[in-house]
Amino acid sequence: MSVNITNLRNETPIFYATRANNPVIAAFLLDHGARVDHISTEGLSIAHCLSMMDDQQAADLLPRYLDCGASLGEVALDTLTERSDRMSLGAGLPLMWAVFKNRPILFEAILRSHSRPQLQITPADYCTLLTIICALNHDKMLEIAVRLYSSSVNQLLGVADTPNTIQLRGRFPMTGTNVVEMDLVLEEPFQGITTSNYTRLLLKALDANSRLLLDRRYLHRANFKQAKAQTCSFLLKHGADPTQRCEDNEPKSTALSYAVYTGDIVAFRLFVTHLQEGGVELLPILSNTETFGGYSALQRAIYSDSRDIFFFLVEKYPGLLELKGEAGRGPLQSAVTQVWPGYCEELLRRGASIYDRANDRSTPSTWALMRNPTLDGAKTVMEMMAIGADMDRILGPDQESGYTAFAKMIHGMTVYKIDYGFDRLEYLVQRFGKPSFIANSQTGASLITHLLMPKPPLSDASTMVTQAAMLRYIMQLFPEKLNIVEDMIRGTALHLACGLGNLACVEVLLELGADVDVETRSPSRERGITALGLAVQRMHDPPPRAIRELGSREIATFRKNIELIIAALARKGAETAGKAASVALVLRVDNGLQKGDTNIHVAILDSSRSGASSTEPDNEWSRRLPWEGERPAPFDPGYDGQATGEFVFDDGLLQFMPERSYKQLEILLGAINPRMRSKDYVEMRDPAPGRYVKGIEMSIEILKTVWKNGGNLPSGWEIRQDVESGRIYFVDHNRRETSWDPPFGD
């Protein structure tokens, strides 16, 4: 029987012996003339199979196989089946198989064999090799690869992709790991690995992908941490800079910041020691907010829940305790957003101020209630900060903005839509007492006014429900304020809700027993109008400008709400428009009541009116022309950000809020997840060519002139613009004359 017999996959007995880790039989077959140059139908050479043997025995057989014609240049991918070992899935050249199968002795033997002129690898293969070695933390193989670079790599082969590099890119997704980017910067002619590429390799060694971490643990077992530390140390010795940014717009693209983001205390200590030994002053680096996504290293460690790094920094660099990050928030305000109370406890022990306020005037206490992920976590840190504290100073009106903590929480739920729940408001009231009814000590605005005046879109059902529930809770706290006439709005809460078309809040107030006969009142006039009179007047007036700007859906919702509000008031016994109502208003109400309360809205509003009535003249529409507008365009200087927009949230529902509020909300989310802020980035388009812009401006001026003169030009007339002065003039082609004056006077 021949020792070189093959099966259907073109495999010989020596293939089987090598793959079965039986070096004795493999050597015996080799001594008896077994050939080793066969390539299986799966693309495997016998050199690939060596990685399936014990490391030392495979390295001993390699020279004999090569002398007998075995190939090191074949590219093959391990067979992937249900029983395949995905964590050590082989791919690429036999050299790469030794990496994936963790055979360092065989790896060195193969790489030394590549020093033969006809077997040298390309620079692209070499860079891919280093990338994968660093990603898997093979520290010994990394040292071998760098040491044997000059003999095993042929620089003249160029940096173009090879079948090996192409196959390796697809290997990691097959194992369930994110793609390991082969992003080393390669230039022709290839001159070796630069320090910037060593820095990129350092980031590969730190990659915290969960599946990649599992692969490393599988490969290195108990030496898992040691392998990473030695890999990083080797790269640092060869010029890797842990403070160099590899991507301009990515905070985590420095090795130092990545270690903080991922809580890698081993790598972080290693980097700090390396920089200190190099004479680098670390405090400015750790204080650089651009490096750590808008915060210092200390605050980023808190947000990333990197506890070991946090304690290291507060102990070694106490100066970081005084720094503030994005939006003017200090470390304590970062700490109260975390479930684990140890951050807050340590900062309070070191003297952090519980009275410190951010740019939005929030204290650590209000920030804990609004941003801590759990109520229990918020309670824990609140109790810590309440010991010996002046709670009136914390929860009472702010000296600068005038808002109380309770008012800020209401604003957060109804305007910013931070879903922390009513239970936190209830805890605040139960633990520290009923808040002040005055929401702002400087303006005198009550909680009712503060709640309703932001005027969210009426078609935003979720916000309307939240607002109504909040109003009910406030009225339960202050039942005596139900029918009080506020000086600021010169009416009751019912007047305000009716005037805004807020049906949900009107229903809550009527259910709680609001008096429908109370009239508005002002210093100059004792008499006023009732909520019914106000609603009827709203029905006959054009919708408010803020409603019109939101479009036809909002206009329709407003009108429908007013109809339902009038019907609800009538059912509660409302009969008069008020003593100060005009004769026309009184007649409208009386005529409606005579036909019955169920049809009062029919008598007051002709339902056949079309949606076009939303643009009825109110001495404002003409100012909406492009050349006479009042408001600057978005993102231009002076833009106030008050325009309401619709935004699709991750739950698929539409949310309504001013553009400025949305930006502030993203800043809040950015404190936890900076990637969320990418929604607010605006990529401005390239400026149009000068002649195009000039032509558009000329067309606008021509249209403006025609519009002002009341009609179209006669036949044979044309409008032109003087190039130098920009002034409009008229051309009469019939007479071949020009004139500054339009033809309409003739």
XYZ file of C-alpha atoms in Angstrom:
746
model
C 0.000 0.000 0.000
C 1.310 3.471 -0.902
C 2.093 5.911 1.933
C 0.855 8.706 -0.322
C -2.646 7.412 -0.934
C -5.231 10.201 -0.880
C -8.884 10.403 0.020
C -11.623 12.468 -1.601
C -10.223 15.598 0.093
C -6.735 14.946 -1.310
C -5.341 14.197 2.150
C -2.532 11.680 2.716
C -1.865 9.556 5.838
C 0.792 12.023 7.009
C -1.912 14.700 6.971
C -3.913 12.590 9.413
C -0.929 11.871 11.632
C 0.018 15.539 11.817
C -3.520 16.714 12.517
C -3.984 13.951 15.126
C -0.897 15.152 17.044
C 1.042 11.936 16.452
C 4.620 13.019 15.664
C 6.036 9.490 15.851
C 3.850 8.185 13.014
C 4.353 11.403 11.060
C 8.137 10.999 11.288
C 7.856 7.311 10.359
C 5.793 8.111 7.258
C 8.210 10.872 6.328
C 11.117 8.430 6.583
C 9.290 6.061 4.254
C 8.757 8.539 1.463
C 5.546 10.335 2.438
C 5.007 13.479 0.423
C 4.175 16.751 2.179
C 3.410 18.982 -0.775
C -0.245 18.001 -1.110
C -2.876 20.692 -0.762
C -6.244 19.441 0.437
C -9.458 20.349 -1.291
C -10.103 22.731 1.640
C -6.889 24.593 0.820
C -4.908 23.224 3.760
C -1.222 22.493 3.486
C 0.496 20.205 5.953
C 2.145 23.284 7.488
C -1.312 24.422 8.602
C -1.812 21.074 10.342
C 1.361 21.536 12.390
C -0.519 24.069 14.550
C -2.717 21.187 15.742
C 0.270 19.373 17.264
C 2.086 20.065 20.504
C 4.161 23.189 20.161
C 7.680 21.794 20.515
C 7.051 18.667 18.460
C 5.531 20.736 15.640
C 8.554 23.034 15.648
C 10.863 19.992 15.414
C 9.005 18.591 12.405
C 8.789 21.886 10.497
C 12.359 21.905 9.050
C 11.962 18.330 7.785
C 8.622 19.163 6.172
C 10.081 22.228 4.475
C 13.059 20.277 3.177
C 10.620 17.811 1.632
C 8.642 20.531 -0.156
C 5.968 21.686 2.320
C 4.505 25.099 1.498
C 4.291 28.109 3.838
C 2.544 30.330 1.313
C -0.897 28.737 1.156
C -3.897 30.575 2.610
C -6.592 28.501 4.287
C -9.544 28.958 6.616
C -10.348 26.444 9.318
C -13.531 24.453 8.737
C -16.389 26.038 10.669
C -18.909 23.521 11.991
C -21.141 23.234 15.033
C -18.311 21.564 16.951
C -15.563 23.905 15.770
C -13.412 25.670 18.330
C -14.277 29.213 17.312
C -11.883 30.778 19.809
C -8.856 29.347 18.023
C -10.228 29.274 14.496
C -7.318 29.172 12.070
C -7.093 31.509 9.083
C -4.508 32.780 6.617
C -0.939 31.561 6.271
C 0.474 28.766 8.481
C 2.242 31.560 10.365
C -1.152 33.020 11.318
C -2.477 29.606 12.310
C 0.323 29.369 14.857
C -0.867 32.702 16.288
C -4.521 31.661 16.530
C -3.648 28.230 17.971
C -1.208 29.816 20.476
C 1.936 27.984 19.371
C 4.779 30.443 20.144
C 7.614 27.947 19.532
C 6.173 26.887 16.189
C 5.518 30.553 15.415
C 9.186 31.418 15.840
C 10.239 28.429 13.755
C 7.902 29.400 10.903
C 8.933 33.056 11.018
C 12.614 32.080 10.907
C 11.815 29.895 7.910
C 10.318 32.948 6.202
C 13.808 34.454 6.231
C 14.576 32.340 3.174
C 14.506 34.716 0.184
C 11.757 32.839 -1.638
C 9.583 32.638 1.505
C 9.709 36.230 2.783
C 6.333 37.842 3.539
C 5.037 41.198 2.344
C 4.863 44.352 4.500
C 1.049 44.104 4.389
C 1.177 40.551 5.774
C 3.617 41.650 8.461
C 1.487 44.593 9.606
C -1.593 42.386 9.732
C 0.409 39.896 11.765
C 1.385 42.563 14.315
C -2.191 43.832 14.536
C -3.580 40.392 15.358
C -0.754 39.566 17.746
C -1.409 42.767 19.696
C -5.184 42.296 19.642
C -4.734 38.828 21.178
C -1.982 40.015 23.579
C 0.622 37.480 22.399
C 3.521 39.286 24.060
C 6.162 36.644 23.295
C 5.176 36.405 19.643
C 5.242 40.204 19.403
C 8.828 40.295 20.629
C 9.790 37.572 18.140
C 8.030 39.300 15.228
C 9.752 42.621 15.876
C 13.138 40.974 16.329
C 12.901 38.986 13.089
C 11.406 41.789 10.988
C 14.482 42.579 8.930
C 15.054 38.971 7.858
C 11.468 37.801 7.308
C 9.938 40.789 5.459
C 10.703 41.806 1.891
C 10.062 45.569 1.757
C 10.064 45.526 -2.040
C 6.843 43.492 -2.148
C 4.799 46.587 -1.272
C 1.878 47.301 1.022
C -0.978 46.126 -1.220
C -3.477 43.613 0.142
C -2.750 39.920 -0.275
C -5.035 36.856 -0.128
C -3.805 36.423 3.452
C -4.809 39.920 4.617
C -8.169 39.714 2.846
C -9.047 36.413 4.509
C -7.952 37.599 7.948
C -10.330 40.554 7.799
C -13.256 38.166 7.595
C -11.991 35.766 10.238
C -13.021 37.716 13.354
C -16.675 38.317 12.382
C -16.977 34.570 11.799
C -16.040 33.960 15.428
C -18.515 36.518 16.778
C -15.966 39.263 17.404
C -16.154 42.800 16.086
C -13.887 43.398 13.133
C -10.294 43.999 14.208
C -9.450 47.003 12.062
C -6.265 46.633 10.042
C -5.720 50.383 10.168
C -1.972 50.797 10.429
C -0.800 53.667 8.246
C 1.325 52.130 5.480
C 3.294 54.143 2.952
C 5.396 53.287 -0.057
C 8.228 52.561 0.166
C 7.707 50.642 3.405
C 10.341 51.559 5.990
C 9.142 49.545 8.966
C 6.742 50.222 11.828
C 6.680 53.881 12.889
C 6.049 55.174 16.406
C 2.554 56.304 15.405
C 1.777 52.762 14.271
C 3.121 51.399 17.546
C 0.627 53.736 19.221
C -2.188 52.267 17.138
C -1.020 48.786 18.093
C -1.191 49.855 21.730
C -4.888 50.619 21.281
C -5.345 47.162 19.733
C -3.800 45.603 22.814
C -6.298 47.467 25.011
C -9.394 46.591 22.965
C -12.134 45.738 25.470
C -14.520 43.977 23.106
C -16.225 41.321 25.232
C -15.672 38.481 22.757
C -12.053 39.499 22.251
C -11.556 39.444 26.028
C -12.964 35.921 26.087
C -10.561 34.881 23.329
C -7.629 36.260 25.323
C -8.680 34.431 28.482
C -9.040 31.231 26.480
C -5.565 31.626 24.982
C -3.651 32.811 28.044
C -5.570 31.258 30.937
C -4.030 32.441 34.230
C -1.550 34.680 32.390
C -4.368 36.817 30.982
C -3.459 40.063 32.797
C 0.262 39.454 32.572
C 0.081 38.971 28.795
C -1.647 42.327 28.335
C 0.773 44.146 30.640
C 3.813 42.719 28.869
C 2.352 43.468 25.436
C 1.739 47.091 26.420
C 5.178 47.406 28.030
C 6.876 46.152 24.888
C 4.989 48.630 22.700
C 5.799 51.512 25.057
C 9.493 50.647 24.884
C 9.312 50.861 21.094
C 7.870 54.358 21.039
C 4.113 53.993 21.523
C 2.691 57.197 23.028
C -0.318 56.663 25.351
C -1.297 60.337 25.012
C -1.271 60.502 21.200
C -4.725 60.697 19.598
C -5.186 58.302 16.686
C -8.557 59.739 15.581
C -9.201 63.484 15.664
C -12.856 63.410 16.755
C -12.777 60.396 19.064
C -11.892 60.972 22.763
C -11.187 57.269 23.303
C -8.521 57.223 20.584
C -5.665 57.747 23.049
C -4.494 54.735 24.996
C -4.604 56.687 28.267
C -8.216 57.796 27.822
C -9.250 54.353 26.565
C -7.904 52.800 29.749
C -10.050 55.212 31.782
C -13.153 54.588 29.675
C -12.804 50.817 30.066
C -11.618 50.791 33.686
C -8.303 49.104 32.838
C -6.336 49.918 35.981
C -3.399 47.680 34.995
C -2.800 49.526 31.739
C -3.534 52.905 33.341
C -0.881 52.409 36.043
C 1.544 51.246 33.385
C 0.967 54.379 31.298
C 1.274 56.701 34.288
C 4.561 55.101 35.319
C 5.895 55.273 31.760
C 5.022 58.964 31.426
C 6.449 59.835 34.824
C 9.711 58.091 34.012
C 9.820 60.131 30.812
C 9.537 63.377 32.782
C 6.017 64.184 31.589
C 3.813 66.348 33.837
C 0.606 64.349 34.126
C -1.821 66.754 35.795
C -2.331 68.909 32.655
C -2.960 65.751 30.629
C -5.431 64.327 33.142
C -7.150 67.727 33.300
C -7.561 68.065 29.533
C -11.300 67.819 28.878
C -10.787 67.231 25.144
C -8.912 64.021 25.917
C -11.674 62.590 28.103
C -14.825 63.604 26.256
C -15.612 66.911 27.949
C -14.461 65.962 31.451
C -11.313 65.436 33.443
C -9.905 61.941 33.840
C -11.458 61.788 37.318
C -14.983 62.550 36.117
C -14.620 60.234 33.142
C -13.567 57.461 35.525
C -16.787 58.089 37.485
C -19.016 58.045 34.420
C -17.288 54.879 33.166
C -17.583 53.258 36.617
C -13.797 52.770 36.715
C -13.543 52.518 40.491
C -9.889 51.523 40.808
C -8.819 54.394 38.558
C -11.058 56.790 40.509
C -9.386 55.971 43.830
C -5.948 56.093 42.210
C -6.618 59.597 40.873
C -8.112 61.095 44.038
C -5.136 59.774 45.968
C -2.348 60.739 43.555
C -3.850 63.837 41.903
C -6.167 65.631 44.374
C -6.033 68.732 42.171
C -8.561 67.036 39.885
C -11.182 67.403 42.625
C -11.400 71.139 41.965
C -11.895 70.898 38.211
C -15.231 71.115 36.433
C -16.161 69.492 33.184
C -18.787 70.021 30.562
C -21.707 72.269 31.591
C -19.787 73.361 34.683
C -20.348 70.165 36.657
C -17.812 69.026 39.217
C -16.854 65.513 40.357
C -19.602 65.353 43.003
C -22.284 66.054 40.420
C -20.801 63.269 38.322
C -20.700 60.924 41.310
C -24.376 61.317 42.215
C -25.392 59.984 38.781
C -23.955 56.549 39.619
C -25.720 53.707 41.413
C -22.651 52.865 43.498
C -22.491 55.381 46.387
C -18.765 54.916 46.994
C -17.849 57.761 44.643
C -20.047 60.226 46.501
C -18.901 58.995 49.899
C -15.214 59.424 49.029
C -15.693 62.890 47.527
C -17.694 64.101 50.528
C -14.965 62.752 52.801
C -12.491 64.856 50.851
C -14.538 68.027 51.238
C -16.599 68.260 48.045
C -19.204 71.029 48.298
C -22.858 70.005 48.301
C -23.806 73.606 47.452
C -21.867 73.739 44.190
C -23.993 74.637 41.161
C -23.462 73.834 37.482
C -24.055 76.202 34.593
C -27.735 75.252 34.609
C -27.768 76.044 38.357
C -28.436 72.449 39.426
C -26.922 71.251 42.702
C -25.579 67.742 43.343
C -28.835 66.983 45.175
C -31.140 67.929 42.314
C -28.790 66.213 39.893
C -28.976 63.026 41.962
C -32.771 63.064 41.867
C -32.847 63.761 38.141
C -29.967 61.626 36.847
C -29.308 58.696 39.204
C -30.467 55.510 37.437
C -32.391 54.199 40.470
C -34.487 55.774 43.198
C -32.620 53.820 45.873
C -29.326 55.141 44.561
C -30.689 58.689 44.572
C -31.978 58.279 48.134
C -28.635 56.947 49.352
C -26.577 59.850 48.060
C -29.271 62.364 49.092
C -29.109 61.102 52.670
C -25.308 61.379 52.588
C -25.461 65.001 51.461
C -28.296 65.922 53.842
C -26.211 65.304 56.966
C -25.662 68.728 58.540
C -26.680 70.496 55.327
C -28.716 73.664 54.887
C -31.464 72.106 52.779
C -33.191 75.436 52.198
C -30.046 76.610 50.451
C -29.993 73.440 48.332
C -33.684 72.985 47.560
C -34.847 76.586 47.860
C -34.689 79.317 45.215
C -31.353 79.760 43.495
C -29.821 83.197 44.034
C -29.037 83.590 40.336
C -31.906 81.953 38.425
C -34.549 82.075 41.152
C -35.817 78.535 40.514
C -36.389 76.012 43.276
C -35.237 72.399 43.049
C -38.854 71.229 42.795
C -39.452 73.588 39.860
C -36.320 72.344 38.081
C -37.497 68.757 38.423
C -40.891 69.667 36.969
C -39.135 71.337 34.053
C -36.946 68.285 33.535
C -39.917 65.939 33.293
C -42.206 68.072 31.137
C -39.781 69.970 28.888
C -36.607 67.866 28.748
C -38.639 64.644 29.139
C -36.212 63.023 31.540
C -38.200 60.001 32.632
C -37.219 59.672 36.290
C -40.794 59.222 37.525
C -43.106 60.866 40.043
C -41.761 58.733 42.859
C -38.724 61.011 43.091
C -40.904 64.083 43.480
C -42.886 62.260 46.143
C -39.680 61.306 47.960
C -38.503 64.914 47.868
C -41.773 66.121 49.399
C -42.051 63.343 51.982
C -38.422 63.614 53.110
C -37.868 67.377 53.051
C -41.369 68.830 53.226
C -43.791 70.552 50.887
C -42.034 72.899 48.456
C -42.811 76.555 47.909
C -45.740 77.311 45.607
C -43.586 80.013 44.013
C -41.412 78.335 41.407
C -39.211 81.364 40.724
C -38.487 83.894 43.434
C -37.342 86.525 40.936
C -40.284 86.480 38.527
C -42.904 85.396 41.040
C -44.108 82.615 38.734
C -46.059 79.898 40.512
C -45.650 76.173 39.991
C -48.822 76.252 37.867
C -47.469 78.921 35.541
C -44.068 77.254 35.473
C -45.700 73.971 34.460
C -48.071 75.236 31.760
C -46.264 78.167 30.156
C -43.587 76.172 28.238
C -46.507 75.365 25.868
C -45.532 71.974 24.473
C -47.303 70.946 21.249
C -50.888 69.940 21.942
C -50.524 67.035 19.522
C -47.745 65.581 21.691
C -49.984 63.219 23.652
C -47.280 61.866 25.977
C -46.279 65.333 27.162
C -49.914 66.340 27.640
C -50.498 63.305 29.851
C -47.359 64.040 31.873
C -48.337 67.677 32.279
C -51.844 66.766 33.427
C -50.518 64.255 35.960
C -48.045 66.830 37.252
C -50.806 69.427 37.577
C -52.929 66.984 39.573
C -50.027 66.327 41.953
C -49.379 70.056 42.456
C -53.062 70.684 43.162
C -53.055 67.867 45.699
C -50.150 69.584 47.452
C -51.781 73.029 47.244
C -55.582 72.558 47.120
C -56.091 76.109 48.403
C -54.496 77.456 45.196
C -57.071 75.895 42.881
C -59.117 79.073 42.324
C -56.574 81.731 43.215
C -56.118 84.544 40.684
C -52.400 84.923 40.043
C -51.043 88.405 39.471
C -48.631 87.225 36.800
C -51.294 85.756 34.491
C -54.225 87.792 35.923
C -56.310 84.657 36.112
C -56.631 81.191 37.588
C -55.053 77.953 36.479
C -58.291 77.215 34.634
C -58.010 80.458 32.673
C -54.449 79.641 31.687
C -55.235 76.072 30.621
C -58.261 77.228 28.593
C -56.299 79.978 26.882
C -53.592 77.515 25.877
C -56.092 74.954 24.579
C -54.729 72.399 27.056
C -57.687 70.029 27.269
C -56.006 67.472 29.541
C -55.214 70.073 32.211
C -58.683 71.641 31.942
C -60.250 68.246 32.605
C -58.029 67.753 35.671
C -58.917 71.179 37.082
C -62.646 70.670 36.530
C -62.463 67.242 38.140
C -60.797 68.788 41.199
C -63.607 71.341 41.476
C -62.263 74.476 39.811
C -64.757 77.373 39.906
C -65.929 78.101 36.356
C -67.356 81.527 37.304
C -64.120 83.145 38.526
C -63.190 86.116 36.342
C -59.827 87.467 35.345
C -58.598 90.441 37.305
C -56.042 93.196 36.733
C -54.909 96.269 38.712
C -56.724 98.602 36.309
C -59.940 96.616 36.070
C -61.849 94.791 38.786
C -64.040 92.891 36.373
C -62.910 90.366 33.815
C -64.009 87.385 31.774
C -64.587 83.786 32.766
C -62.827 80.701 31.476
C -65.812 80.104 29.193
C -65.572 83.602 27.760
C -61.858 83.173 27.204
C -62.357 79.828 25.422
C -65.114 81.238 23.197
C -62.920 84.196 22.309
C -60.109 81.790 21.446
C -62.483 79.948 19.146
C -63.241 83.032 17.085
C -59.706 84.457 17.002
C -57.051 83.080 14.649
C -54.913 80.403 16.343
C -51.932 81.877 18.210
C -48.809 82.305 16.168
C -46.982 79.570 18.097
C -49.751 77.131 17.131
C -49.719 78.162 13.472
C -45.981 77.687 13.178
C -46.357 74.003 14.113
C -48.512 73.250 11.083
C -51.969 72.017 10.195
C -52.006 69.094 12.620
C -51.343 71.375 15.581
C -53.962 73.879 14.376
C -56.575 71.127 14.072
C -55.719 69.811 17.542
C -55.959 73.291 19.051
C -59.398 73.939 17.537
C -60.721 70.547 18.544
C -59.422 71.067 22.091
C -61.139 74.455 22.342
C -64.423 72.896 21.235
C -64.127 70.158 23.861
C -63.064 72.650 26.550
C -66.165 74.788 25.897
C -68.389 71.708 26.100
C -66.705 70.606 29.355
C -67.149 74.064 30.911
C -70.810 74.109 29.906
C -71.383 70.719 31.522
C -69.900 72.095 34.756
C -72.436 74.931 34.751
C -70.542 77.727 33.018
C -73.105 80.178 31.638
C -71.546 83.627 31.362
C -68.663 85.203 29.529
C -67.835 87.569 32.386
C -68.767 91.088 33.404
C -66.035 92.658 31.277
C -66.873 90.657 28.165
C -67.704 92.536 24.992
C -71.252 92.542 23.642
C -70.202 90.325 20.740
C -68.652 87.794 23.112
C -71.716 87.755 25.362
C -73.967 87.163 22.356
C -71.806 84.299 21.132
C -71.963 82.587 24.508
C -75.702 83.202 24.954
C -76.545 81.984 21.466
C -74.568 78.841 22.063
C -76.188 78.147 25.430
C -79.670 78.529 23.977
C -78.974 75.602 21.647
C -77.806 73.329 24.452
C -74.450 72.674 26.024
C -73.756 69.639 23.858
C -73.804 71.781 20.715
C -72.324 74.986 22.060
C -69.175 74.493 20.031
C -71.245 74.178 16.849
C -72.909 77.523 17.457
C -69.631 79.221 18.175
C -67.508 77.761 15.399
C -68.509 77.130 11.841
C -66.887 73.745 11.390
C -66.802 74.222 7.625
C -63.951 76.715 7.976
C -60.953 75.364 6.148
C -57.446 74.986 7.485
C -56.450 77.953 5.334
C -58.002 80.214 7.955
C -54.914 79.636 10.039
C -53.299 82.319 7.910
C -55.962 84.966 8.445
C -54.451 88.470 8.386
C -53.271 89.529 11.831
C -50.773 92.227 10.802
C -47.999 89.663 11.186
C -48.171 87.571 8.035
C -46.539 90.150 5.770
C -43.450 90.153 7.972
C -42.899 86.520 7.142
C -41.620 87.397 3.665
C -38.020 86.225 3.182
C -36.518 89.690 2.880
C -38.469 91.147 5.794
C -38.291 88.285 8.303
C -37.437 89.003 11.917
C -35.756 85.795 12.996
C -32.286 84.692 11.917
C -31.947 81.334 10.240
C -30.946 78.282 12.298
C -27.295 78.242 13.354
C -26.855 81.889 12.287
C -25.750 84.467 14.912
C -28.702 85.483 17.040
C -30.701 82.293 16.477
C -32.583 81.641 19.728
C -33.306 77.954 19.164
C -36.969 78.288 20.104
C -38.323 76.762 16.907
C -40.133 73.538 17.783
C -39.037 70.392 16.053
C -40.063 66.755 15.936
C -37.453 64.155 16.852
C -37.727 60.385 16.567
C -36.457 58.794 19.771
C -35.090 55.268 20.077
C -38.545 53.968 21.024
C -39.823 55.031 17.607
C -42.165 57.700 18.980
C -42.138 61.334 17.941
C -41.064 63.844 20.569
C -41.675 67.578 20.365
C -39.414 70.184 21.911
C -37.578 73.390 21.020
C -34.329 72.813 19.179
C -32.416 74.463 22.003
C -34.014 72.139 24.569
C -33.126 69.139 22.446
C -29.513 70.261 22.323
C -29.468 70.665 26.108
C -30.986 67.214 26.492
C -28.223 65.757 24.363
C -25.656 67.476 26.550
C -27.214 65.742 29.538
C -27.084 62.386 27.794
C -23.554 63.129 26.701
C -22.511 63.067 30.353
C -23.146 59.329 30.255
C -22.795 58.431 26.608
C -20.881 60.944 24.465
C -21.942 59.141 21.286
C -25.490 60.419 21.807
C -24.290 63.914 21.075
C -23.606 62.961 17.496
C -27.317 63.504 16.776
C -26.844 67.223 17.245
C -23.872 67.633 14.951
C -24.658 69.793 11.928
C -22.599 69.377 8.800
C -22.875 72.674 6.975
C -23.032 72.406 3.205
C -20.295 73.835 1.065
C -20.994 77.435 0.051
C -22.567 77.792 -3.375
C -20.520 79.362 -6.189
C -20.489 83.136 -6.075
C -22.311 83.618 -9.363
C -25.062 81.241 -8.310
C -25.700 83.137 -5.088
C -25.600 86.427 -6.950
C -28.118 85.135 -9.464
C -30.476 84.011 -6.711
C -30.198 87.377 -4.985
C -30.948 89.148 -8.254
C -34.009 86.960 -8.829
C -35.280 87.782 -5.361
C -34.787 91.494 -5.933
C -36.657 91.259 -9.234
C -39.559 89.391 -7.646
C -39.581 91.865 -4.805
C -39.753 94.793 -7.235
C -42.553 93.197 -9.224
C -44.443 92.396 -6.016
C -44.122 95.943 -4.707
C -45.314 97.391 -8.008
C -48.364 95.179 -7.980
C -48.188 92.984 -11.060
C -46.375 91.575 -14.074
C -44.393 93.590 -16.631
C -45.937 94.465 -20.008
C -44.884 92.546 -23.083
C -41.400 93.459 -24.258
C -40.222 94.720 -20.853
C -37.401 93.184 -18.789
C -35.856 93.842 -15.383
C -32.084 93.896 -15.028
C -29.637 94.677 -12.264
C -26.647 96.999 -12.479
C -23.514 94.936 -11.764
C -21.625 97.666 -9.908
C -24.365 99.302 -7.847
C -26.787 96.372 -7.632
C -29.647 98.733 -8.460
C -32.654 97.452 -10.426
C -33.474 99.078 -13.818
C -36.020 98.396 -16.559
C -35.479 97.662 -20.274
C -38.158 98.388 -22.902
C -37.191 96.272 -25.904
C -40.046 97.748 -27.938
C -38.493 101.256 -27.841
C -34.950 100.115 -27.032
C -34.875 102.296 -23.929
C -33.823 101.831 -20.294
C -35.303 103.468 -17.222
C -34.970 103.425 -13.440
C -38.756 103.667 -13.158
C -41.180 100.796 -13.705
C -43.622 100.954 -16.637
C -46.744 100.977 -14.495
C -46.927 104.748 -14.343
C -47.270 105.087 -18.126
